[in-house]
Structures are given as C-alpha cells and as structure tokens.
Short mmCIF file of C-alpha atoms in Angstrom, two decimals:
data_model
loop_
_atom_site.label_atom_id
_atom_site.label_comp_id
_atom_site.label_asym_id
_atom_site.label_seq_id
_atom_site.Cartn_x
_atom_site.Cartn_y
_atom_site.Cartn_z
CA MET G 576 91.37 84.65 111.66
CA ILE G 577 94.25 85.97 113.75
CA LYS G 578 94.01 89.46 115.23
CA ALA G 579 96.31 92.40 114.48
CA ASN G 580 98.20 92.06 117.77
CA GLU G 581 98.87 88.39 117.03
CA ALA G 582 100.22 89.25 113.56
CA VAL G 583 102.50 91.87 115.10
CA GLN G 584 103.82 89.37 117.66
CA ILE G 585 104.50 86.82 114.92
CA ALA G 586 106.48 89.43 112.96
CA ARG G 587 108.44 90.46 116.07
CA ASP G 588 109.22 86.82 116.90
CA GLN G 589 110.51 86.23 113.36
CA MET G 590 112.71 89.33 113.51
CA HIS G 591 114.26 88.10 116.77
CA ALA G 592 114.70 84.58 115.37
CA TRP G 593 116.39 85.80 112.19
CA PHE G 594 118.40 88.76 113.46
CA GLY G 595 118.80 88.08 117.19
CA ASP G 596 121.32 90.34 118.91
CA GLU G 597 121.69 92.52 115.81
CA LEU G 598 118.31 94.15 116.57
CA HIS G 599 118.19 97.45 118.39
CA ALA G 600 115.13 99.61 119.14
CA LEU G 601 112.65 97.31 117.38
CA GLU G 602 109.30 99.12 117.05
CA LEU G 603 105.98 98.64 115.31
CA GLU G 604 105.64 101.19 112.51
CA GLU G 605 102.42 100.08 110.75
CA VAL G 606 99.90 97.27 110.69
CA GLU G 607 96.98 96.83 108.30
CA ILE G 608 94.82 94.11 106.83
CA SER G 609 95.12 93.60 103.07
CA GLU G 610 92.23 94.69 100.86
CA ASP G 611 91.13 91.07 100.36
CA LYS G 612 91.47 90.47 104.13
CA ARG G 613 93.70 87.44 103.52
CA ALA G 614 96.89 88.86 105.02
CA TRP G 615 98.19 91.21 107.67
CA LEU G 616 100.85 93.67 106.51
CA VAL G 617 103.15 94.49 109.42
CA THR G 618 106.00 97.00 109.16
CA LEU G 619 108.67 96.90 111.87
CA GLY G 620 111.45 99.46 112.25
CA TYR G 621 114.80 98.98 113.94
CA SER G 622 118.12 100.76 114.34
CA VAL G 623 121.20 99.70 112.39
CA LYS G 624 124.71 100.82 113.31
CA ARG G 625 126.10 103.13 110.65
CA SER G 626 129.37 102.45 108.94
CA ASN G 627 131.88 105.27 108.84
CA PRO G 628 130.40 108.45 107.34
CA THR G 629 131.68 109.57 103.96
CA ALA G 630 134.00 112.54 103.63
CA SER G 631 131.24 114.63 102.06
CA GLU G 632 128.89 113.84 104.97
CA LEU G 633 131.56 114.88 107.46
CA MET G 634 132.33 118.12 105.62
CA SER G 635 128.70 119.19 105.16
CA ALA G 636 127.25 118.25 108.56
CA PRO G 637 127.45 120.32 111.74
CA VAL G 638 129.54 118.79 114.54
CA GLY G 639 127.65 115.92 116.16
CA ALA G 640 124.90 115.95 113.52
CA ILE G 641 125.68 112.58 111.95
CA PRO G 642 123.82 109.86 113.86
CA ASP G 643 125.63 106.66 114.78
CA SER G 644 122.67 104.57 113.60
CA ILE G 645 119.96 104.74 110.96
CA ARG G 646 116.43 103.30 110.85
CA ALA G 647 115.70 100.28 108.69
CA TYR G 648 112.34 98.67 108.02
CA LYS G 649 110.95 95.24 107.25
CA LEU G 650 107.48 94.59 105.83
CA PHE G 651 105.94 91.25 106.78
CA THR G 652 103.02 89.63 105.00
CA ILE G 653 101.32 87.24 107.42
CA ASP G 654 98.49 84.89 106.46
CA ALA G 655 95.40 86.11 108.31
CA GLU G 656 94.01 82.59 108.77
CA SER G 657 97.05 80.50 109.67
CA GLY G 658 99.46 83.13 111.00
CA GLU G 659 102.17 81.85 108.64
CA VAL G 660 104.78 84.35 107.50
CA ARG G 661 104.39 84.59 103.71
CA SER G 662 107.11 87.14 103.09
CA MET G 663 109.51 89.62 104.61
CA LYS G 664 110.74 92.49 102.45
CA SER G 665 112.58 95.75 102.77
CA PRO G 666 110.01 98.37 101.73
CA LYS G 667 110.95 100.59 98.81
CA SER G 668 111.71 104.17 99.85
#
C-alpha cells in the first residue's frame, strides 16, 4: 500500500503533466483514505487567472476588491495498492 505522501506526489505529478505552465500556486488542500481503504482521495487547489469581471461585479465591488485570480480544485482518486490514478474530477461546490 502506498502512503499518503506518495499519493499526494502522484497527484501533483499528474497536475504538472496535464496542465504544465498553466498551474499557479498549486497546494494540497485535503488527503484521506477511502472508507474501504482501497483509494487515496487527494484534493489539490491552484490559482486560475480570471477573465474580465462583469459589469455588475465592477459596480458592486470596492476599488481593488476583485481578485485577478480565483481558486480551482481537482479531486484525485488514486489506487492505494498500485498508485494508479483512477480519476480526476472538479469537486462539486
């Protein structure tokens, strides 16, 4: 069985392989073993450049209050025995 830190590294490596230079401020958000202990669930967060704010956002926000990036998250399911990535999903908010 792989350890939690190995599962996290596998998830990070996959993020870099798939998204490369698009990644900014990649951080571990959560890691846990599934109830049946067959998979590691690893959530990574990263910053994504925002597109132009909407007119309503500009009108309602104080000056300088609209960030230029937002956080996005990916949830990896990693086989606890083999270390194989089983899935990568965007968690539901």
